[in-house]
Structure formats: structure tokens, C-alpha cells
């Protein structure tokens, strides 16, 4: 994680790049603790009542109790037990020791660790790409406080909170271009970890991969392929030997973001947004607009990332047949309301409506 000094920096005693991941880690840890500190005074699980918080806590407990076979449990189908893979699988295994703190405290610590890890991985990726620690810190901070992320915590869906694998794998792949071959193998295996945590994250990460591939040496590209192949074999064995939920036609449509919900959210018409469990829909336009403005400061470097981000937003809409109609309604005037002021008010108040203890 620490930036290696170049010969030029050593010769000229240039230590300006010493703002490294340790500083970003401490800063983001303080931010996550500050955002969620008021909730701990209330006790209980981190999340809202009537959501999937207990399901998320059960998944973590299932992985911990099943070690060294985190996919097996005897608490279902007793006494034979069953094999079941609960997402996010890799994050659950890594967070298993936290269950020693107790059911509620362990789950809360795990969720905060996932939030911190997601912010840190994003900060490191942006720092590597831009060479700016300030840009990395800004990206990490926006990630951990945006309503979509807080909504996932509120709704008790750790598979959405555990987004750390995508920026971490992208950062590893970028770093492995001209590093030791072990980094290239590790980058290939990291993508298997992303898919193990969430197949959704793996699918949406694919369009970003070509952005970090230019500059790979022929040797390291070969070792990256070795890591990818090894990871694919491990994933294939895991998914082949374990039951994996296959969504039917209704689930395929239900998992897509719906502009109808997005429009209602921006209009301030949703008081309990977690009931809709459509976290991708709750990205305030202020977040999107801010990203576009910052990208405009260096368009040549940022444009490919902005275009791929737009592609992912389009993919998130899935097969929602009424999305075009709602897009037209959203872009038109909102009857009886000041749409501009409503958007700003709902976006600024969205964070305060997010997590509350069960």
C-alpha cells in the first residue's frame, strides 16, 4: 500500500508522496466512526427495524460457525445439515473473528469494517490513478457517506456494503502492470474474490477492467492470466458444488433499478426507502453531478471512467419496461412542486433518514 520512492524522489529528497494509505486509512476510519457514532448509544443491531438486518447477521454467524467449511451448517436440515453459500462470502469469512464480540456487536463491527474498507479501497485506487492523496480522500469520503451506501446498511444488506473488492481489484491490477509477477497473480485471484462476494459486483466491474490494463508488460500479462484462470477454477468449483440461487423472470425484473422509485426518491415522496430494497436507485443527482464536475477538471483522463460509469447506470436499469416513460416524466416539469428545491432538500436530508438501530 505504501508508495515506492522513485530514484528522482530519493535524489532530490522529495517526500511529498508520503501521504500514503495509512493516512487515508486513519482519516476514513475517523469519518466512518463519526457518521455512525450516535447509533451505538441506542444499542442493538446497526440498521432499521423490519429490514434484513437479522438475515445479514445470520449470514455472518453462519460463516463463522461453519469454519473451516464456511459453507456448511447443521442448523438447517438437522441432523444432516446443508451446504449453502451466503453472500458476501469472502467478506463473511474475513469478518468471522468479529463474532467473538457477540451477535450485535460483532455484526456492527463487521458492517463498519466493510464500510471503512470500501472507502479505503476507493481512496487507494483514485490515489494510484491520479497521484493525488487529496483526490483519493475525497473519493473515499464520498463513497462512505453517500445515501446509497447508507441505505444498504439500513436495509441490512451487507452484500451491497461489501463493495471494497471492486476498487481493491482494480487498484491491484493497475499496480501489477510493471510490478513483481506476484502482484499480477494476486490481481487475477482478487477478481475471483470479487465474484465470491457478489456476482453482481463482478459483472459491473467488467467494463472497468480495460481501463487499468494498458501498460501491462507481456510477462505480467501472462501471470495475470494465470491468476485469473486459477481464480476461475476456484469459483467454478465453489459454485458447482454449492447451491446457488437462480433468479426467475420476476426476480430478473425486480433486481433492476427502477426510475419510478428514483423519481419518487428525488421528489421526497419516500419516507422509508429501504422498504423498496432497490439501493442502486438511490443515488442523488447531487452525487452524480458532483462527479461530472470534478471529472471536467481533467477531462482527458476522466472521460473513459465517466463513460463506463454511465454504461453501468444504464445496465442497472435492467429490463424495466417503464423506465423510458419515467425518464421522460423526470426530465419534464413536476406538477405542483418546485422540482429543483425538492431535489436539493431530499438529497441533503437523505443521510439523516438512513441508519437507525433496530
PDB file of N, CA and C in Angstrom, residues 21-93:
ATOM      1  N   UNK A  21      -1.410   5.270   2.152  1.00  0.00           N
ATOM      2  CA  UNK A  21      -2.663   4.654   2.548  1.00  0.00           C
ATOM      3  C   UNK A  21      -2.878   4.643   4.042  1.00  0.00           C
ATOM      4  N   UNK A  22      -1.809   4.700   4.843  1.00  0.00           N
ATOM      5  CA  UNK A  22      -2.007   4.724   6.286  1.00  0.00           C
ATOM      6  C   UNK A  22      -2.730   6.002   6.705  1.00  0.00           C
ATOM      7  N   UNK A  23      -2.356   7.123   6.083  1.00  0.00           N
ATOM      8  CA  UNK A  23      -3.032   8.382   6.388  1.00  0.00           C
ATOM      9  C   UNK A  23      -4.482   8.348   5.930  1.00  0.00           C
ATOM     10  N   UNK A  24      -4.708   7.813   4.729  1.00  0.00           N
ATOM     11  CA  UNK A  24      -6.072   7.690   4.228  1.00  0.00           C
ATOM     12  C   UNK A  24      -6.888   6.765   5.123  1.00  0.00           C
ATOM     13  N   UNK A  25      -6.264   5.690   5.604  1.00  0.00           N
ATOM     14  CA  UNK A  25      -6.975   4.731   6.447  1.00  0.00           C
ATOM     15  C   UNK A  25      -7.442   5.383   7.741  1.00  0.00           C
ATOM     16  N   UNK A  26      -6.560   6.137   8.385  1.00  0.00           N
ATOM     17  CA  UNK A  26      -6.936   6.794   9.642  1.00  0.00           C
ATOM     18  C   UNK A  26      -8.023   7.843   9.421  1.00  0.00           C
ATOM     19  N   UNK A  27      -7.889   8.606   8.358  1.00  0.00           N
ATOM     20  CA  UNK A  27      -8.872   9.652   8.088  1.00  0.00           C
ATOM     21  C   UNK A  27     -10.246   9.056   7.813  1.00  0.00           C
ATOM     22  N   UNK A  28     -10.310   7.995   7.008  1.00  0.00           N
ATOM     23  CA  UNK A  28     -11.598   7.381   6.677  1.00  0.00           C
ATOM     24  C   UNK A  28     -12.180   6.624   7.864  1.00  0.00           C
ATOM     25  N   UNK A  29     -11.320   6.040   8.700  1.00  0.00           N
ATOM     26  CA  UNK A  29     -11.811   5.384   9.908  1.00  0.00           C
ATOM     27  C   UNK A  29     -12.471   6.398  10.832  1.00  0.00           C
ATOM     28  N   UNK A  30     -11.859   7.577  10.955  1.00  0.00           N
ATOM     29  CA  UNK A  30     -12.448   8.620  11.783  1.00  0.00           C
ATOM     30  C   UNK A  30     -13.780   9.082  11.211  1.00  0.00           C
ATOM     31  N   UNK A  31     -13.870   9.182   9.896  1.00  0.00           N
ATOM     32  CA  UNK A  31     -15.119   9.611   9.265  1.00  0.00           C
ATOM     33  C   UNK A  31     -16.227   8.591   9.490  1.00  0.00           C
ATOM     34  N   UNK A  32     -15.934   7.309   9.277  1.00  0.00           N
ATOM     35  CA  UNK A  32     -16.942   6.262   9.478  1.00  0.00           C
ATOM     36  C   UNK A  32     -17.405   6.236  10.930  1.00  0.00           C
ATOM     37  N   UNK A  33     -16.453   6.356  11.863  1.00  0.00           N
ATOM     38  CA  UNK A  33     -16.822   6.362  13.280  1.00  0.00           C
ATOM     39  C   UNK A  33     -17.692   7.567  13.616  1.00  0.00           C
ATOM     40  N   UNK A  34     -17.383   8.719  13.037  1.00  0.00           N
ATOM     41  CA  UNK A  34     -18.153   9.926  13.323  1.00  0.00           C
ATOM     42  C   UNK A  34     -19.571   9.825  12.767  1.00  0.00           C
ATOM     43  N   UNK A  35     -19.707   9.266  11.562  1.00  0.00           N
ATOM     44  CA  UNK A  35     -21.033   9.161  10.932  1.00  0.00           C
ATOM     45  C   UNK A  35     -21.948   8.248  11.736  1.00  0.00           C
ATOM     46  N   UNK A  36     -21.409   7.142  12.246  1.00  0.00           N
ATOM     47  CA  UNK A  36     -22.255   6.124  12.877  1.00  0.00           C
ATOM     48  C   UNK A  36     -22.195   6.134  14.403  1.00  0.00           C
ATOM     49  N   UNK A  37     -21.385   7.001  14.987  1.00  0.00           N
ATOM     50  CA  UNK A  37     -21.240   7.015  16.444  1.00  0.00           C
ATOM     51  C   UNK A  37     -22.565   7.207  17.178  1.00  0.00           C
ATOM     52  N   UNK A  38     -23.468   8.099  16.751  1.00  0.00           N
ATOM     53  CA  UNK A  38     -24.726   8.289  17.504  1.00  0.00           C
ATOM     54  C   UNK A  38     -25.582   7.038  17.603  1.00  0.00           C
ATOM     55  N   UNK A  39     -25.401   6.103  16.684  1.00  0.00           N
ATOM     56  CA  UNK A  39     -26.248   4.912  16.683  1.00  0.00           C
ATOM     57  C   UNK A  39     -25.863   3.932  17.779  1.00  0.00           C
ATOM     58  N   UNK A  40     -24.609   3.958  18.199  1.00  0.00           N
ATOM     59  CA  UNK A  40     -24.172   2.980  19.194  1.00  0.00           C
ATOM     60  C   UNK A  40     -24.749   3.256  20.568  1.00  0.00           C
ATOM     61  N   UNK A  41     -25.117   4.495  20.820  1.00  0.00           N
ATOM     62  CA  UNK A  41     -25.719   4.816  22.117  1.00  0.00           C
ATOM     63  C   UNK A  41     -27.071   4.136  22.284  1.00  0.00           C
ATOM     64  N   UNK A  42     -27.715   3.778  21.167  1.00  0.00           N
ATOM     65  CA  UNK A  42     -29.024   3.144  21.224  1.00  0.00           C
ATOM     66  C   UNK A  42     -28.934   1.626  21.379  1.00  0.00           C
ATOM     67  N   UNK A  43     -27.776   1.050  21.076  1.00  0.00           N
ATOM     68  CA  UNK A  43     -27.599  -0.381  21.214  1.00  0.00           C
ATOM     69  C   UNK A  43     -28.292  -1.152  20.109  1.00  0.00           C
ATOM     70  N   UNK A  44     -28.142  -2.469  20.117  1.00  0.00           N
ATOM     71  CA  UNK A  44     -28.794  -3.313  19.127  1.00  0.00           C
ATOM     72  C   UNK A  44     -28.010  -3.394  17.834  1.00  0.00           C
ATOM     73  N   UNK A  45     -28.664  -3.931  16.814  1.00  0.00           N
ATOM     74  CA  UNK A  45     -28.041  -4.110  15.516  1.00  0.00           C
ATOM     75  C   UNK A  45     -28.068  -2.803  14.726  1.00  0.00           C
ATOM     76  N   UNK A  46     -27.029  -2.612  13.926  1.00  0.00           N
ATOM     77  CA  UNK A  46     -26.925  -1.425  13.086  1.00  0.00           C
ATOM     78  C   UNK A  46     -27.841  -1.607  11.887  1.00  0.00           C
ATOM     79  N   UNK A  47     -28.934  -0.863  11.856  1.00  0.00           N
ATOM     80  CA  UNK A  47     -29.899  -0.980  10.778  1.00  0.00           C
ATOM     81  C   UNK A  47     -31.284  -0.616  11.251  1.00  0.00           C
ATOM     82  N   UNK A  48     -32.245  -0.613  10.352  1.00  0.00           N
ATOM     83  CA  UNK A  48     -33.615  -0.226  10.672  1.00  0.00           C
ATOM     84  C   UNK A  48     -34.458  -1.449  11.009  1.00  0.00           C
ATOM     85  N   UNK A  49     -35.483  -1.240  11.824  1.00  0.00           N
ATOM     86  CA  UNK A  49     -36.403  -2.314  12.176  1.00  0.00           C
ATOM     87  C   UNK A  49     -37.209  -2.735  10.955  1.00  0.00           C
ATOM     88  N   UNK A  50     -37.521  -4.014  10.883  1.00  0.00           N
ATOM     89  CA  UNK A  50     -38.335  -4.520   9.789  1.00  0.00           C
ATOM     90  C   UNK A  50     -37.576  -4.701   8.489  1.00  0.00           C
ATOM     91  N   UNK A  51     -36.245  -4.740   8.547  1.00  0.00           N
ATOM     92  CA  UNK A  51     -35.440  -4.937   7.341  1.00  0.00           C
ATOM     93  C   UNK A  51     -34.742  -6.297   7.421  1.00  0.00           C
ATOM     94  N   UNK A  52     -33.704  -6.464   6.592  1.00  0.00           N
ATOM     95  CA  UNK A  52     -32.983  -7.735   6.520  1.00  0.00           C
ATOM     96  C   UNK A  52     -31.766  -7.774   7.436  1.00  0.00           C
ATOM     97  N   UNK A  53     -31.743  -6.934   8.463  1.00  0.00           N
ATOM     98  CA  UNK A  53     -30.572  -6.874   9.339  1.00  0.00           C
ATOM     99  C   UNK A  53     -30.296  -8.223   9.990  1.00  0.00           C
ATOM    100  N   UNK A  54     -31.335  -8.873  10.503  1.00  0.00           N
ATOM    101  CA  UNK A  54     -31.123 -10.172  11.156  1.00  0.00           C
ATOM    102  C   UNK A  54     -30.654 -11.222  10.157  1.00  0.00           C
ATOM    103  N   UNK A  55     -31.134 -11.134   8.924  1.00  0.00           N
ATOM    104  CA  UNK A  55     -30.644 -12.060   7.897  1.00  0.00           C
ATOM    105  C   UNK A  55     -29.161 -11.836   7.651  1.00  0.00           C
ATOM    106  N   UNK A  56     -28.747 -10.567   7.578  1.00  0.00           N
ATOM    107  CA  UNK A  56     -27.333 -10.278   7.384  1.00  0.00           C
ATOM    108  C   UNK A  56     -26.482 -10.767   8.541  1.00  0.00           C
ATOM    109  N   UNK A  57     -26.985 -10.585   9.765  1.00  0.00           N
ATOM    110  CA  UNK A  57     -26.248 -11.057  10.934  1.00  0.00           C
ATOM    111  C   UNK A  57     -26.178 -12.578  10.953  1.00  0.00           C
ATOM    112  N   UNK A  58     -27.265 -13.233  10.529  1.00  0.00           N
ATOM    113  CA  UNK A  58     -27.260 -14.702  10.487  1.00  0.00           C
ATOM    114  C   UNK A  58     -26.239 -15.209   9.476  1.00  0.00           C
ATOM    115  N   UNK A  59     -26.108 -14.503   8.340  1.00  0.00           N
ATOM    116  CA  UNK A  59     -25.136 -14.927   7.334  1.00  0.00           C
ATOM    117  C   UNK A  59     -23.716 -14.871   7.856  1.00  0.00           C
ATOM    118  N   UNK A  60     -23.386 -13.812   8.585  1.00  0.00           N
ATOM    119  CA  UNK A  60     -22.048 -13.714   9.173  1.00  0.00           C
ATOM    120  C   UNK A  60     -21.844 -14.819  10.198  1.00  0.00           C
ATOM    121  N   UNK A  61     -22.832 -15.050  11.037  1.00  0.00           N
ATOM    122  CA  UNK A  61     -22.733 -16.094  12.053  1.00  0.00           C
ATOM    123  C   UNK A  61     -22.618 -17.470  11.413  1.00  0.00           C
ATOM    124  N   UNK A  62     -23.326 -17.670  10.301  1.00  0.00           N
ATOM    125  CA  UNK A  62     -23.263 -18.944   9.583  1.00  0.00           C
ATOM    126  C   UNK A  62     -21.848 -19.223   9.092  1.00  0.00           C
ATOM    127  N   UNK A  63     -21.197 -18.214   8.519  1.00  0.00           N
ATOM    128  CA  UNK A  63     -19.834 -18.403   8.024  1.00  0.00           C
ATOM    129  C   UNK A  63     -18.872 -18.674   9.164  1.00  0.00           C
ATOM    130  N   UNK A  64     -19.051 -17.972  10.295  1.00  0.00           N
ATOM    131  CA  UNK A  64     -18.144 -18.151  11.430  1.00  0.00           C
ATOM    132  C   UNK A  64     -18.296 -19.536  12.049  1.00  0.00           C
ATOM    133  N   UNK A  65     -19.537 -19.972  12.243  1.00  0.00           N
ATOM    134  CA  UNK A  65     -19.771 -21.278  12.858  1.00  0.00           C
ATOM    135  C   UNK A  65     -19.360 -22.431  11.955  1.00  0.00           C
ATOM    136  N   UNK A  66     -19.370 -22.208  10.646  1.00  0.00           N
ATOM    137  CA  UNK A  66     -19.039 -23.273   9.716  1.00  0.00           C
ATOM    138  C   UNK A  66     -17.559 -23.467   9.472  1.00  0.00           C
ATOM    139  N   UNK A  67     -16.718 -22.520   9.915  1.00  0.00           N
ATOM    140  CA  UNK A  67     -15.281 -22.660   9.699  1.00  0.00           C
ATOM    141  C   UNK A  67     -14.763 -23.962  10.281  1.00  0.00           C
ATOM    142  N   UNK A  68     -13.853 -24.659   9.599  1.00  0.00           N
ATOM    143  CA  UNK A  68     -13.151 -24.267   8.372  1.00  0.00           C
ATOM    144  C   UNK A  68     -13.940 -24.512   7.088  1.00  0.00           C
ATOM    145  N   UNK A  69     -15.199 -24.930   7.176  1.00  0.00           N
ATOM    146  CA  UNK A  69     -16.057 -25.088   5.998  1.00  0.00           C
ATOM    147  C   UNK A  69     -17.173 -24.063   6.105  1.00  0.00           C
ATOM    148  N   UNK A  70     -16.929 -22.812   5.705  1.00  0.00           N
ATOM    149  CA  UNK A  70     -17.893 -21.742   5.959  1.00  0.00           C
ATOM    150  C   UNK A  70     -19.175 -21.855   5.158  1.00  0.00           C
ATOM    151  N   UNK A  71     -19.272 -22.876   4.318  1.00  0.00           N
ATOM    152  CA  UNK A  71     -20.477 -23.024   3.508  1.00  0.00           C
ATOM    153  C   UNK A  71     -21.391 -24.139   4.032  1.00  0.00           C
ATOM    154  N   UNK A  72     -21.051 -24.729   5.164  1.00  0.00           N
ATOM    155  CA  UNK A  72     -21.867 -25.827   5.686  1.00  0.00           C
ATOM    156  C   UNK A  72     -22.489 -25.413   7.009  1.00  0.00           C
ATOM    157  N   UNK A  73     -23.722 -25.837   7.231  1.00  0.00           N
ATOM    158  CA  UNK A  73     -24.384 -25.577   8.504  1.00  0.00           C
ATOM    159  C   UNK A  73     -25.276 -26.761   8.866  1.00  0.00           C
ATOM    160  N   UNK A  74     -25.287 -27.077  10.157  1.00  0.00           N
ATOM    161  CA  UNK A  74     -26.171 -28.117  10.649  1.00  0.00           C
ATOM    162  C   UNK A  74     -27.432 -27.561  11.277  1.00  0.00           C
ATOM    163  N   UNK A  75     -27.586 -26.238  11.241  1.00  0.00           N
ATOM    164  CA  UNK A  75     -28.761 -25.622  11.848  1.00  0.00           C
ATOM    165  C   UNK A  75     -29.947 -25.594  10.890  1.00  0.00           C
ATOM    166  N   UNK A  76     -29.711 -25.989   9.654  1.00  0.00           N
ATOM    167  CA  UNK A  76     -30.783 -26.157   8.672  1.00  0.00           C
ATOM    168  C   UNK A  76     -30.732 -27.599   8.194  1.00  0.00           C
ATOM    169  N   UNK A  77     -31.885 -28.246   8.124  1.00  0.00           N
ATOM    170  CA  UNK A  77     -31.906 -29.650   7.697  1.00  0.00           C
ATOM    171  C   UNK A  77     -31.218 -30.561   8.683  1.00  0.00           C
ATOM    172  N   UNK A  78     -31.335 -30.259   9.989  1.00  0.00           N
ATOM    173  CA  UNK A  78     -30.698 -31.074  11.023  1.00  0.00           C
ATOM    174  C   UNK A  78     -31.263 -32.509  10.964  1.00  0.00           C
ATOM    175  N   UNK A  79     -30.448 -33.545  11.172  1.00  0.00           N
ATOM    176  CA  UNK A  79     -29.020 -33.507  11.547  1.00  0.00           C
ATOM    177  C   UNK A  79     -28.069 -33.540  10.365  1.00  0.00           C
ATOM    178  N   UNK A  80     -28.591 -33.786   9.137  1.00  0.00           N
ATOM    179  CA  UNK A  80     -27.687 -33.898   8.008  1.00  0.00           C
ATOM    180  C   UNK A  80     -27.004 -32.566   7.680  1.00  0.00           C
ATOM    181  N   UNK A  81     -27.749 -31.486   7.865  1.00  0.00           N
ATOM    182  CA  UNK A  81     -27.201 -30.181   7.516  1.00  0.00           C
ATOM    183  C   UNK A  81     -27.304 -29.918   6.026  1.00  0.00           C
ATOM    184  N   UNK A  82     -26.931 -28.731   5.620  1.00  0.00           N
ATOM    185  CA  UNK A  82     -26.973 -28.352   4.213  1.00  0.00           C
ATOM    186  C   UNK A  82     -25.724 -27.553   3.873  1.00  0.00           C
ATOM    187  N   UNK A  83     -25.439 -27.505   2.575  1.00  0.00           N
ATOM    188  CA  UNK A  83     -24.373 -26.654   2.064  1.00  0.00           C
ATOM    189  C   UNK A  83     -25.026 -25.434   1.429  1.00  0.00           C
ATOM    190  N   UNK A  84     -24.608 -24.269   1.853  1.00  0.00           N
ATOM    191  CA  UNK A  84     -25.200 -23.048   1.341  1.00  0.00           C
ATOM    192  C   UNK A  84     -24.161 -21.940   1.373  1.00  0.00           C
ATOM    193  N   UNK A  85     -24.088 -21.186   0.298  1.00  0.00           N
ATOM    194  CA  UNK A  85     -23.125 -20.095   0.188  1.00  0.00           C
ATOM    195  C   UNK A  85     -23.885 -18.782   0.334  1.00  0.00           C
ATOM    196  N   UNK A  86     -23.592 -18.047   1.390  1.00  0.00           N
ATOM    197  CA  UNK A  86     -24.290 -16.797   1.678  1.00  0.00           C
ATOM    198  C   UNK A  86     -23.376 -15.629   1.348  1.00  0.00           C
ATOM    199  N   UNK A  87     -23.887 -14.721   0.554  1.00  0.00           N
ATOM    200  CA  UNK A  87     -23.109 -13.555   0.155  1.00  0.00           C
ATOM    201  C   UNK A  87     -23.220 -12.451   1.203  1.00  0.00           C
ATOM    202  N   UNK A  88     -22.146 -11.682   1.391  1.00  0.00           N
ATOM    203  CA  UNK A  88     -20.850 -11.740   0.704  1.00  0.00           C
ATOM    204  C   UNK A  88     -19.941 -12.786   1.348  1.00  0.00           C
ATOM    205  N   UNK A  89     -19.606 -13.831   0.610  1.00  0.00           N
ATOM    206  CA  UNK A  89     -18.916 -14.983   1.187  1.00  0.00           C
ATOM    207  C   UNK A  89     -17.517 -14.638   1.679  1.00  0.00           C
ATOM    208  N   UNK A  90     -16.711 -13.993   0.843  1.00  0.00           N
ATOM    209  CA  UNK A  90     -15.330 -13.694   1.247  1.00  0.00           C
ATOM    210  C   UNK A  90     -15.304 -12.721   2.416  1.00  0.00           C
ATOM    211  N   UNK A  91     -16.131 -11.686   2.369  1.00  0.00           N
ATOM    212  CA  UNK A  91     -16.165 -10.716   3.468  1.00  0.00           C
ATOM    213  C   UNK A  91     -16.639 -11.363   4.758  1.00  0.00           C
ATOM    214  N   UNK A  92     -17.555 -12.338   4.661  1.00  0.00           N
ATOM    215  CA  UNK A  92     -18.024 -13.041   5.856  1.00  0.00           C
ATOM    216  C   UNK A  92     -16.909 -13.861   6.487  1.00  0.00           C
ATOM    217  N   UNK A  93     -16.115 -14.515   5.645  1.00  0.00           N
ATOM    218  CA  UNK A  93     -15.001 -15.318   6.163  1.00  0.00           C
ATOM    219  C   UNK A  93     -13.970 -14.416   6.836  1.00  0.00           C
TER     220      UNK A  93
END
